[in-house]
Short mmCIF file of C-alpha atoms and ligand atoms in Angstrom, two decimals:
data_model
loop_
_atom_site.label_atom_id
_atom_site.label_comp_id
_atom_site.label_asym_id
_atom_site.label_seq_id
_atom_site.Cartn_x
_atom_site.Cartn_y
_atom_site.Cartn_z
CA MET A 682 -18.70 -15.07 20.17
CA LYS A 683 -16.78 -14.37 23.04
CA TYR A 684 -14.54 -11.48 23.45
CA ILE A 685 -11.62 -12.30 25.32
CA SER A 686 -8.58 -9.89 27.43
CA THR A 687 -5.07 -10.37 25.63
CA ARG A 688 -3.96 -10.23 29.07
CA GLY A 689 -5.82 -13.47 30.32
CA ASN A 690 -8.38 -12.28 32.68
CA ASN A 691 -11.09 -12.88 31.05
CA GLN A 692 -15.05 -11.69 31.22
CA ASN A 693 -16.01 -13.80 28.47
CA MET A 694 -18.05 -10.54 27.19
CA THR A 695 -20.06 -10.28 24.00
CA SER A 696 -19.19 -7.67 21.02
CA ALA A 697 -21.51 -5.38 22.60
CA GLN A 698 -20.25 -5.48 25.87
CA ALA A 699 -16.93 -5.22 24.94
CA ILE A 700 -17.53 -2.37 22.78
CA ILE A 701 -18.92 -0.95 25.74
CA ALA A 702 -15.82 -1.63 28.44
CA GLY A 703 -13.45 -0.39 25.96
CA LEU A 704 -10.28 -2.11 27.37
CA ALA A 705 -10.52 -5.30 29.43
CA LYS A 706 -10.28 -4.61 33.24
CA ASP A 707 -6.68 -5.94 33.57
CA GLY A 708 -5.74 -3.39 31.02
CA GLY A 709 -6.06 -5.64 28.19
CA LEU A 710 -7.57 -5.24 24.61
CA PHE A 711 -10.24 -7.32 24.11
CA VAL A 712 -9.71 -10.39 20.73
CA PRO A 713 -12.58 -12.41 19.67
CA GLU A 714 -11.78 -15.78 21.35
CA SER A 715 -11.61 -17.64 17.73
CA ILE A 716 -10.89 -16.18 14.40
CA PRO A 717 -14.32 -16.56 12.03
CA GLN A 718 -13.65 -18.25 8.89
CA VAL A 719 -14.76 -17.70 5.18
CA ASP A 720 -14.14 -19.08 2.19
CA MET A 721 -13.49 -18.09 -1.70
CA GLU A 722 -17.07 -18.52 -2.65
CA PHE A 723 -17.94 -15.31 0.69
CA ILE A 724 -14.84 -13.48 -0.95
CA GLN A 725 -16.64 -13.49 -4.40
CA SER A 726 -19.34 -12.92 -3.06
CA LEU A 727 -18.49 -9.78 -2.41
CA SER A 728 -17.86 -8.22 -6.09
CA ASP A 729 -21.43 -7.36 -7.05
CA LEU A 730 -22.26 -5.66 -3.58
CA SER A 731 -21.96 -2.13 -2.17
CA TYR A 732 -19.43 -1.26 0.12
CA GLN A 733 -22.13 -1.00 2.43
CA GLN A 734 -23.12 -4.66 2.02
CA ARG A 735 -19.89 -5.90 2.39
CA ALA A 736 -19.48 -4.22 5.61
CA VAL A 737 -22.63 -5.89 7.06
CA LYS A 738 -21.87 -9.38 5.68
CA VAL A 739 -17.50 -9.04 6.96
CA LEU A 740 -19.09 -7.52 9.96
CA SER A 741 -22.13 -10.29 10.83
CA CYS A 742 -18.73 -12.21 11.17
CA PHE A 743 -17.91 -10.66 14.59
CA LEU A 744 -20.65 -9.39 15.77
CA THR A 745 -22.65 -12.11 16.22
CA ASP A 746 -24.92 -10.73 19.22
CA TYR A 747 -26.24 -8.45 17.12
CA THR A 748 -28.69 -8.57 14.90
CA GLN A 749 -28.27 -8.31 10.96
CA GLU A 750 -31.21 -5.40 11.19
CA GLU A 751 -29.06 -3.48 13.87
CA ILE A 752 -25.45 -4.05 11.33
CA THR A 753 -27.62 -2.85 8.26
CA GLY A 754 -29.14 0.13 10.74
CA CYS A 755 -25.43 0.78 11.98
CA VAL A 756 -24.01 0.30 8.74
CA GLU A 757 -26.55 2.61 6.84
CA ARG A 758 -26.57 5.42 8.91
CA ALA A 759 -22.29 4.95 9.60
CA TYR A 760 -21.88 5.15 5.31
CA GLY A 761 -24.88 6.09 4.22
CA ASN A 762 -26.69 9.45 3.93
CA GLY A 763 -24.49 10.66 1.45
CA LYS A 764 -21.93 11.09 4.29
CA PHE A 765 -19.43 9.81 2.25
CA ASP A 766 -18.12 11.84 -1.20
CA ASP A 767 -17.33 9.68 -3.04
CA LYS A 768 -20.21 6.47 -3.78
CA ALA A 769 -18.17 3.52 -3.32
CA VAL A 770 -17.41 4.74 0.13
CA ALA A 771 -13.59 3.02 -0.07
CA PRO A 772 -13.03 3.24 -3.71
CA LEU A 773 -9.72 1.16 -5.09
CA ASN A 774 -7.84 3.41 -7.51
CA ILE A 775 -6.15 1.16 -9.76
CA MET A 776 -3.10 2.03 -11.66
CA ASP A 777 -0.61 0.48 -13.64
CA ASP A 778 1.77 -0.04 -10.81
CA LEU A 779 0.02 -0.59 -8.51
CA SER A 780 -3.32 0.56 -6.58
CA VAL A 781 -4.52 2.94 -3.93
CA LEU A 782 -7.42 2.09 -1.64
CA GLU A 783 -8.77 5.78 -0.90
CA LEU A 784 -9.92 5.44 2.66
CA TRP A 785 -10.08 9.43 3.20
CA HIS A 786 -13.98 9.92 1.52
CA GLY A 787 -15.37 10.69 4.78
CA PRO A 788 -16.24 13.76 6.67
CA THR A 789 -12.75 14.61 8.25
CA SER A 790 -11.09 13.67 5.56
CA ALA A 791 -9.06 10.87 7.15
CA PHE A 792 -9.31 7.20 7.25
CA LYS A 793 -10.15 7.34 10.65
CA ASP A 794 -13.58 7.48 9.36
CA MET A 795 -13.99 4.62 8.22
CA ALA A 796 -14.17 3.43 11.77
CA LEU A 797 -15.54 6.86 14.16
CA GLN A 798 -18.56 6.84 11.73
CA LEU A 799 -19.28 3.04 12.46
CA LEU A 800 -18.01 2.73 16.07
CA PRO A 801 -20.92 5.47 17.61
CA GLN A 802 -23.71 3.23 16.27
CA LEU A 803 -22.40 0.45 17.32
CA LEU A 804 -21.90 1.49 20.94
CA SER A 805 -25.10 3.70 20.63
CA THR A 806 -27.27 0.15 20.20
CA ALA A 807 -24.85 -1.81 22.29
CA LEU A 808 -25.82 0.28 25.17
CA LYS A 809 -29.86 0.07 23.74
CA LYS A 810 -29.14 -4.34 23.50
CA THR A 811 -28.02 -4.41 26.86
CA GLY A 812 -30.37 -2.09 29.06
CA GLU A 813 -27.16 0.51 30.19
CA LYS A 814 -28.41 2.98 31.95
CA ASN A 815 -25.71 5.09 32.45
CA GLN A 816 -23.99 8.17 29.80
CA VAL A 817 -21.16 7.05 28.15
CA LEU A 818 -18.48 9.09 28.35
CA ILE A 819 -15.35 8.96 25.46
CA LEU A 820 -12.16 9.86 25.92
CA VAL A 821 -9.85 10.27 22.66
CA ALA A 822 -5.88 10.63 22.73
CA THR A 823 -5.11 11.66 19.72
CA SER A 824 -2.24 13.00 17.44
CA GLY A 825 -4.91 15.01 14.80
CA ASP A 826 -6.75 12.40 13.19
CA THR A 827 -8.92 10.83 15.48
CA GLY A 828 -9.99 13.68 17.03
CA LYS A 829 -11.80 14.97 14.61
CA ALA A 830 -13.03 11.85 13.60
CA ALA A 831 -14.67 10.84 16.62
CA LEU A 832 -15.95 14.00 17.51
CA GLU A 833 -17.79 14.08 13.96
CA GLY A 834 -18.73 10.10 14.55
CA PHE A 835 -20.56 11.02 18.60
CA ARG A 836 -21.68 14.71 17.86
CA ASP A 837 -24.90 14.41 19.48
CA VAL A 838 -25.20 10.58 19.60
CA ASP A 839 -27.62 9.99 22.29
CA GLN A 840 -26.01 8.89 26.09
CA THR A 841 -22.44 9.75 25.17
CA LYS A 842 -20.46 12.21 25.57
CA ILE A 843 -16.93 13.19 24.26
CA ILE A 844 -13.63 14.61 25.39
CA VAL A 845 -10.93 14.80 23.77
CA PHE A 846 -6.70 15.84 24.16
CA TYR A 847 -4.60 16.56 21.62
CA PRO A 848 -0.82 17.34 22.21
CA GLU A 849 -0.49 21.34 21.64
CA ASN A 850 1.70 21.26 19.49
CA GLY A 851 1.69 17.97 18.01
CA VAL A 852 -1.16 18.26 15.25
CA SER A 853 -1.41 19.81 11.95
CA ARG A 854 -2.64 23.54 11.69
CA ILE A 855 -5.49 22.37 9.85
CA GLN A 856 -6.32 19.66 11.89
CA ARG A 857 -6.56 21.68 14.73
CA LEU A 858 -8.35 24.55 13.39
CA GLN A 859 -11.28 20.87 12.69
CA MET A 860 -11.24 20.78 16.08
CA VAL A 861 -11.57 23.30 18.00
CA THR A 862 -14.52 24.49 15.72
CA GLN A 863 -16.36 21.15 16.43
CA GLN A 864 -20.09 21.84 16.81
CA GLY A 865 -22.83 19.59 18.78
CA ASN A 866 -24.03 19.70 22.41
CA ASN A 867 -21.95 16.73 23.88
CA VAL A 868 -18.22 17.39 22.76
CA ALA A 869 -15.43 19.27 24.64
CA VAL A 870 -11.47 19.53 23.16
CA THR A 871 -8.70 20.17 24.96
CA ALA A 872 -5.32 20.79 24.48
CA VAL A 873 -2.30 19.21 26.56
CA LYS A 874 1.14 20.80 26.88
CA GLY A 875 2.76 18.03 25.80
CA ASN A 876 3.53 15.18 22.81
CA PHE A 877 0.93 12.22 21.76
CA ASP A 878 2.33 9.64 24.02
CA ASP A 879 1.49 11.98 26.66
CA ALA A 880 -1.67 12.59 25.31
CA GLN A 881 -1.98 8.43 25.25
CA SER A 882 -0.75 8.03 28.74
CA GLY A 883 -2.80 10.41 30.19
CA VAL A 884 -5.99 9.46 28.86
CA LYS A 885 -4.70 5.46 29.80
CA ALA A 886 -4.12 6.34 33.81
CA ILE A 887 -7.44 7.79 34.31
CA PHE A 888 -8.88 4.53 32.72
CA SER A 889 -7.23 2.71 35.07
CA HIS A 890 -7.55 4.65 37.95
CA LYS A 891 -9.86 2.61 40.09
CA GLU A 892 -12.16 5.05 42.66
CA PHE A 893 -11.93 7.70 40.28
CA ASN A 894 -13.90 5.42 37.65
CA GLU A 895 -16.30 4.53 40.69
CA LYS A 896 -17.03 7.98 41.18
CA LEU A 897 -18.15 8.60 38.12
CA ASN A 898 -20.28 5.65 37.78
CA GLU A 899 -22.20 6.28 41.05
CA ALA A 900 -22.99 10.29 39.23
CA GLY A 901 -24.02 7.55 35.90
CA VAL A 902 -21.29 8.27 34.10
CA SER A 903 -19.07 5.39 32.50
CA LEU A 904 -15.82 6.20 30.56
CA SER A 905 -15.04 4.46 27.23
CA SER A 906 -12.71 4.53 24.43
CA ALA A 907 -12.92 5.40 20.56
CA ASN A 908 -8.56 5.14 20.37
CA SER A 909 -7.80 2.11 18.32
CA ILE A 910 -8.09 -0.60 21.09
CA ASN A 911 -11.68 0.01 21.36
CA TRP A 912 -12.57 -3.11 19.22
CA GLY A 913 -15.39 -0.97 17.73
CA ARG A 914 -12.92 0.84 16.09
CA LEU A 915 -11.26 -1.34 14.66
CA VAL A 916 -13.47 -4.44 13.40
CA PRO A 917 -14.94 -1.62 10.62
CA GLN A 918 -12.26 -2.02 9.44
CA ILE A 919 -11.73 -5.21 8.30
CA VAL A 920 -14.24 -4.67 5.78
CA TYR A 921 -11.99 -2.54 3.47
CA TYR A 922 -9.32 -5.18 3.69
CA PHE A 923 -12.13 -7.68 2.10
CA SER A 924 -13.95 -4.52 -0.33
CA ALA A 925 -10.48 -3.83 -2.03
CA TYR A 926 -9.83 -7.36 -3.33
CA ALA A 927 -12.93 -7.97 -4.00
CA ASP A 928 -12.79 -4.53 -6.61
CA LEU A 929 -9.73 -5.89 -8.10
CA LEU A 930 -11.47 -9.05 -8.90
CA LYS A 931 -14.23 -7.47 -10.27
CA ALA A 932 -11.86 -5.48 -12.30
CA GLY A 933 -10.94 -8.68 -13.50
CA LYS A 934 -7.22 -7.43 -12.36
CA ILE A 935 -6.66 -10.74 -10.68
CA LYS A 936 -8.26 -14.86 -10.08
CA ALA A 937 -10.15 -15.86 -6.85
CA GLY A 938 -7.55 -17.46 -4.77
CA ASP A 939 -4.58 -14.86 -6.00
CA LYS A 940 -2.40 -13.73 -3.11
CA ILE A 941 -2.47 -9.71 -2.50
CA SER A 942 0.19 -7.06 -0.40
CA PHE A 943 -0.63 -4.04 1.05
CA THR A 944 1.45 -1.38 2.37
CA VAL A 945 -0.05 0.55 5.19
CA PRO A 946 1.03 3.66 6.51
CA THR A 947 1.27 2.03 10.25
CA GLY A 948 1.16 4.16 14.01
CA ASN A 949 -0.61 2.75 16.37
CA PHE A 950 -1.00 -0.54 14.41
CA GLY A 951 -4.35 -0.13 14.18
CA ASP A 952 -4.92 -0.14 10.54
CA ILE A 953 -2.35 -2.90 9.61
CA LEU A 954 -3.88 -5.30 12.13
CA ALA A 955 -6.91 -4.71 10.37
CA GLY A 956 -5.45 -6.67 7.18
CA TYR A 957 -4.11 -9.45 9.94
CA TYR A 958 -7.95 -10.42 11.22
CA ALA A 959 -8.62 -10.18 6.79
CA MET A 960 -5.72 -12.55 5.96
CA ARG A 961 -6.22 -14.82 8.75
CA MET A 962 -10.49 -15.00 8.64
CA GLY A 963 -8.88 -16.82 4.98
CA LEU A 964 -8.19 -13.34 2.86
CA PRO A 965 -5.23 -14.50 0.22
CA VAL A 966 -2.72 -12.04 1.48
CA ALA A 967 1.02 -12.37 0.82
CA LYS A 968 2.74 -9.50 2.53
CA LEU A 969 1.19 -6.97 5.19
CA ILE A 970 4.01 -3.89 4.85
CA CYS A 971 4.08 -1.72 8.08
CA ALA A 972 5.44 1.43 6.92
CA SER A 973 6.17 3.83 9.41
CA ASN A 974 8.14 7.46 9.67
CA THR A 975 10.85 8.39 11.41
CA ASN A 976 9.58 6.79 14.56
CA ASN A 977 10.42 3.68 13.00
CA VAL A 978 10.13 2.15 15.89
CA LEU A 979 7.51 -0.72 14.63
CA THR A 980 10.29 -1.60 11.63
CA ASP A 981 13.05 -1.73 14.67
CA PHE A 982 10.27 -4.74 16.45
CA LEU A 983 9.57 -6.51 12.54
CA LYS A 984 12.79 -6.80 12.30
CA THR A 985 14.98 -8.21 15.56
CA GLY A 986 12.28 -9.30 17.60
CA VAL A 987 13.00 -6.33 19.83
CA TYR A 988 10.25 -3.41 20.53
CA ASP A 989 12.07 -0.67 22.73
CA ARG A 990 10.41 2.53 22.80
CA ASN A 991 13.12 4.41 24.81
CA ARG A 992 14.59 6.49 21.90
CA ASP A 993 13.79 10.38 20.57
CA PHE A 994 11.01 11.42 19.27
CA TYR A 995 10.35 12.88 16.04
CA LYS A 996 7.68 15.55 15.31
CA THR A 997 7.44 14.81 11.08
CA ILE A 998 5.37 15.99 8.28
CA SER A 999 3.08 12.77 8.85
CA PRO A 1000 2.04 13.16 12.36
CA SER A 1001 -0.50 10.51 12.52
CA MET A 1002 2.15 7.88 12.54
CA ASP A 1003 4.44 10.33 15.90
CA ILE A 1004 4.06 7.36 17.86
CA LEU A 1005 6.51 5.06 20.06
CA ILE A 1006 3.97 3.11 21.53
CA SER A 1007 1.61 1.18 19.47
CA SER A 1008 -1.30 -0.33 21.10
CA ASN A 1009 -2.77 -2.45 18.49
CA LEU A 1010 1.19 -4.72 18.24
CA GLU A 1011 -0.32 -6.65 21.73
CA ARG A 1012 -3.56 -8.06 19.65
CA LEU A 1013 -0.82 -9.21 17.30
CA LEU A 1014 0.88 -10.48 20.31
CA TYR A 1015 -1.74 -12.20 21.53
CA HIS A 1016 -2.69 -13.91 17.91
CA VAL A 1017 0.72 -14.90 17.14
CA THR A 1018 1.36 -16.70 20.68
CA ASP A 1019 -2.04 -17.57 22.20
CA ASP A 1020 -0.38 -16.72 25.28
CA ALA A 1021 -2.20 -14.25 27.15
CA ALA A 1022 0.32 -14.87 30.50
CA GLN A 1023 3.04 -14.30 28.06
CA VAL A 1024 1.26 -10.80 26.44
CA ALA A 1025 0.40 -9.37 30.16
CA LYS A 1026 4.82 -9.88 31.30
CA TRP A 1027 5.88 -8.03 27.74
CA MET A 1028 3.95 -6.04 28.99
CA GLN A 1029 4.59 -4.74 31.69
CA GLU A 1030 8.01 -4.49 30.36
CA LEU A 1031 6.81 -1.94 27.97
CA ALA A 1032 5.43 0.04 31.07
CA GLU A 1033 8.46 -0.43 33.39
CA LYS A 1034 11.51 -0.73 31.24
CA GLY A 1035 10.08 0.86 27.51
CA ARG A 1036 11.19 -2.87 25.87
CA TYR A 1037 10.04 -6.20 25.32
CA ASP A 1038 11.46 -9.43 23.50
CA VAL A 1039 9.75 -11.71 21.01
CA GLY A 1040 12.26 -14.34 20.87
CA ALA A 1041 13.14 -15.73 17.62
CA GLU A 1042 10.32 -18.47 17.28
CA VAL A 1043 7.72 -15.44 17.48
CA LEU A 1044 9.23 -13.44 15.57
CA ALA A 1045 9.73 -15.73 12.80
CA LYS A 1046 6.10 -16.24 13.18
CA ILE A 1047 5.18 -12.70 13.07
CA GLN A 1048 7.62 -12.10 9.25
CA ALA A 1049 5.72 -15.02 7.47
CA VAL A 1050 3.21 -11.88 7.25
CA PHE A 1051 4.60 -8.83 8.20
CA GLY A 1052 7.12 -6.51 6.38
CA CYS A 1053 8.41 -3.76 6.92
CA ASP A 1054 9.90 -0.97 5.97
CA TRP A 1055 10.28 3.18 6.75
CA ALA A 1056 11.09 6.63 5.12
CA ASP A 1057 12.11 9.86 6.34
CA ASP A 1058 10.55 13.11 5.50
CA ALA A 1059 13.00 13.88 2.49
CA LYS A 1060 12.22 10.20 1.36
CA THR A 1061 8.51 11.10 1.81
CA MET A 1062 8.97 14.47 -0.53
CA ASP A 1063 11.09 12.99 -3.00
CA THR A 1064 7.60 10.07 -2.96
CA ILE A 1065 4.70 12.61 -3.50
CA ASN A 1066 6.86 14.43 -6.40
CA GLU A 1067 7.77 11.21 -7.99
CA VAL A 1068 4.38 10.39 -8.07
CA TYR A 1069 2.58 12.78 -9.03
CA GLY A 1070 4.60 13.31 -12.09
CA LYS A 1071 4.50 9.71 -12.68
CA ASN A 1072 0.82 8.29 -12.13
CA HIS A 1073 -0.48 12.31 -12.00
CA TYR A 1074 -1.92 11.88 -8.62
CA ILE A 1075 -1.08 13.90 -5.56
CA ALA A 1076 -0.99 11.44 -2.19
CA ASP A 1077 -0.59 12.83 0.92
CA THR A 1078 2.34 12.75 3.41
CA HIS A 1079 1.35 9.39 5.33
CA THR A 1080 -0.03 7.74 2.10
CA ALA A 1081 3.81 8.70 0.41
CA VAL A 1082 5.65 7.26 3.15
CA ALA A 1083 3.80 3.83 2.37
CA TRP A 1084 4.13 4.09 -1.61
CA ARG A 1085 7.46 4.23 -0.83
CA SER A 1086 7.80 1.34 0.81
CA ALA A 1087 5.53 -0.72 -0.90
CA GLU A 1088 7.26 0.33 -4.66
CA ASP A 1089 11.06 -0.72 -2.12
CA TYR A 1090 9.30 -3.88 -1.65
CA MET A 1091 8.14 -4.39 -5.03
CA SER A 1092 12.08 -3.92 -6.54
CA GLN A 1093 13.59 -6.62 -4.31
CA GLY A 1094 11.07 -8.56 -7.05
CA HIS A 1095 8.06 -8.96 -5.85
CA GLN A 1096 5.98 -9.64 -8.33
CA GLU A 1097 1.63 -10.49 -7.09
CA PRO A 1098 -0.52 -7.28 -6.79
CA MET A 1099 0.32 -4.08 -4.31
CA ILE A 1100 -2.41 -2.31 -3.07
CA VAL A 1101 -1.39 1.47 -0.53
CA VAL A 1102 -3.71 2.04 1.88
CA SER A 1103 -3.83 5.53 1.24
CA THR A 1104 -5.19 7.55 4.61
CA ALA A 1105 -5.86 11.18 4.34
CA SER A 1106 -6.77 13.40 1.33
CA PRO A 1107 -3.72 15.38 0.50
CA TYR A 1108 -5.62 18.45 1.30
CA LYS A 1109 -5.08 17.89 4.90
CA PHE A 1110 -1.79 18.13 4.64
CA ASN A 1111 -1.05 20.72 2.35
CA GLU A 1112 1.55 22.75 2.86
CA SER A 1113 4.00 19.42 3.22
CA VAL A 1114 2.30 18.55 0.16
CA LEU A 1115 2.34 21.81 -1.79
CA THR A 1116 6.78 22.14 -0.71
CA ALA A 1117 6.98 18.62 -1.84
CA LEU A 1118 5.54 19.52 -5.45
CA GLY A 1119 8.01 22.27 -5.29
CA GLN A 1120 5.34 24.94 -5.05
CA SER A 1121 6.53 28.04 -2.63
CA VAL A 1122 4.02 28.29 0.43
CA ASP A 1123 5.86 31.49 1.66
CA GLY A 1124 2.81 33.84 3.03
CA LEU A 1125 0.08 31.95 1.94
CA ASP A 1126 -2.57 31.33 5.02
CA GLU A 1127 -4.66 27.65 5.20
CA PHE A 1128 -7.12 28.60 2.75
CA GLN A 1129 -4.85 29.85 0.04
CA LEU A 1130 -3.20 26.55 0.51
CA LEU A 1131 -6.29 24.64 -0.48
CA ASP A 1132 -6.52 26.51 -2.84
CA LYS A 1133 -3.26 26.13 -4.41
CA LEU A 1134 -3.66 22.89 -4.36
CA GLN A 1135 -6.99 21.94 -6.25
CA ALA A 1136 -5.44 24.03 -8.95
CA MET A 1137 -3.51 20.89 -9.76
CA ASN A 1138 -5.41 18.29 -7.77
CA SER A 1139 -8.41 16.82 -10.10
CA PHE A 1140 -10.60 16.25 -6.71
CA PRO A 1141 -11.78 19.20 -5.51
CA ILE A 1142 -11.14 20.97 -1.79
CA PRO A 1143 -13.23 18.10 0.70
CA ALA A 1144 -16.39 20.36 2.29
CA GLY A 1145 -15.37 19.50 5.68
CA LEU A 1146 -12.01 21.54 4.77
CA ALA A 1147 -13.79 24.56 2.88
CA ALA A 1148 -16.31 25.42 5.42
CA LEU A 1149 -13.21 25.93 8.12
CA LYS A 1150 -12.87 28.81 7.23
CA ASP A 1151 -15.55 30.36 8.65
CA ALA A 1152 -16.03 28.38 11.40
CA GLN A 1153 -15.73 29.63 14.48
CA VAL A 1154 -13.41 28.59 17.54
CA ARG A 1155 -15.66 27.17 19.98
CA HIS A 1156 -12.46 25.21 23.17
CA SER A 1157 -9.94 26.77 23.12
CA VAL A 1158 -8.70 25.14 26.76
CA VAL A 1159 -4.83 24.25 27.14
CA VAL A 1160 -4.07 21.92 30.30
CA GLU A 1161 -0.77 20.57 31.57
CA LYS A 1162 -0.79 16.81 30.81
CA THR A 1163 -0.99 15.86 35.65
CA ALA A 1164 -4.05 18.12 35.08
CA MET A 1165 -6.08 15.43 32.19
CA GLU A 1166 -8.51 13.96 35.08
CA LYS A 1167 -9.56 17.73 36.63
CA ALA A 1168 -10.12 18.15 32.63
CA VAL A 1169 -12.85 14.89 32.51
CA GLU A 1170 -14.26 15.66 35.95
CA ALA A 1171 -15.84 18.78 35.19
CA PHE A 1172 -16.82 17.97 31.88
CA ALA A 1173 -18.34 14.94 33.46
CA LYS A 1174 -20.37 16.73 35.79
CA ALA A 1175 -21.19 19.94 33.29
CA GLU A 1176 -24.54 19.80 31.42
C1 PLP F 1232 -4.47 7.39 11.86
C2 PLP F 1232 -3.73 7.38 10.59
C3 PLP F 1232 -2.37 6.48 9.95
C4 PLP F 1232 -1.57 5.24 11.23
O1 PLP F 1232 -2.66 4.45 11.34
P1 PLP F 1232 -2.95 3.64 12.61
O2 PLP F 1232 -4.04 2.93 12.58
O3 PLP F 1232 -2.44 4.04 13.92
O4 PLP F 1232 -1.53 2.63 12.67
C5 PLP F 1232 -1.84 6.53 8.93
N1 PLP F 1232 -2.69 7.40 8.16
C6 PLP F 1232 -2.79 8.73 8.89
C7 PLP F 1232 -3.57 9.97 8.22
C8 PLP F 1232 -3.78 8.39 10.41
O5 PLP F 1232 -4.43 9.99 10.07
#
């Protein structure tokens, strides 16, 4: 299977090549030239398999240039070895009214681990397969969770280095602590004076700066990305949509072929786009509901067909969704239109005017699959409290945004089984969660907050968070948003 650019300048790459490159030369994103199809027998066969085995089967549909042994090895290193604190890796918590797909049992307690444990394995295998000699320097812009998960995934992986940029005041205290204490001999963590979009735009500018990349190449370093624009980030996420369906089958909650819906707390549109790929492959999906916080640029887009980032940026209690440019939407536009020239034009309009309009016909195709809704901080807090009262379950702020949207959707008379995609452990956003549950947080430090939440929760504090208490700060650099390239250059040259 070949991978092509959403903007038409096709390099016809293998998946290994696309994963090494990250972004296409024309600034587009890599997509498979056609979407593989599976039948109901394939889906049913997943029921009796472990998550790792399910992953091998689904990934093999896309990574056709990897051998079975290579994929199996990558999957085992990513999800085996007790790296996840639940044997099921992505357990489906089936409740009376809906089910919760818990994607936060990995080393950093957020869903980014699902992809970022696997991507480094796929990348290092790709480097070997293609005989690439250069060292790969991973550049990441993060609104919090990606950074830590990428650092954990790449730390001390051969032939790689990683530098992470995060908005100085745009991540939670726990997220910051997780990153600035990162260990490993190939890692750098840098705060940027600006918001997430500044950091992301800075990283994109570095990738597209030709002379800079050539200079690095001559010095034996190639840049690559672990942001959700990398195909190797996206493809692992397709697995858990199948896995959740297989779990509902296994539990006897649905029959093969029954349609189900997912509600996904969305930022960069990577998670929910993986659901779209699953559906296009043949998974019976009724609707994918895109749930946003007050930065509801996607809600407006899915209602009107106009994407307009010219709006205020809000800091919310679900910071991993505080995003105004959802990069992965580009892939959806490509698959819906099959028209790279048109996609390139929209992306140019987005870059120049911050706005584009896909028109009624394309919008109708998108709306046939995607629903949308949003919840502000007050509704999010209410939902955490209600869910605790009703289901005795503690949802984090991001999950609560989705839960709220899912309930609103179901209350409109939709009957199909609903899965809420849960993207973070409540311990990670403990202050907002405790406040929502009516608890006082006054004067409590991070670790007292964890203990206080533990007293109300049936899950223990995740090991990675508990260990932060005694961890040493190793990274304290802060740069202007105009100085990111310099920071990359210095790190590329450093031992
Ligand atoms: C990244 C993230 C999201 C958003 O996922 P996208 O793939 O960017 O849409 C939601 N919740 C949490 C906790 C996250 O870390």
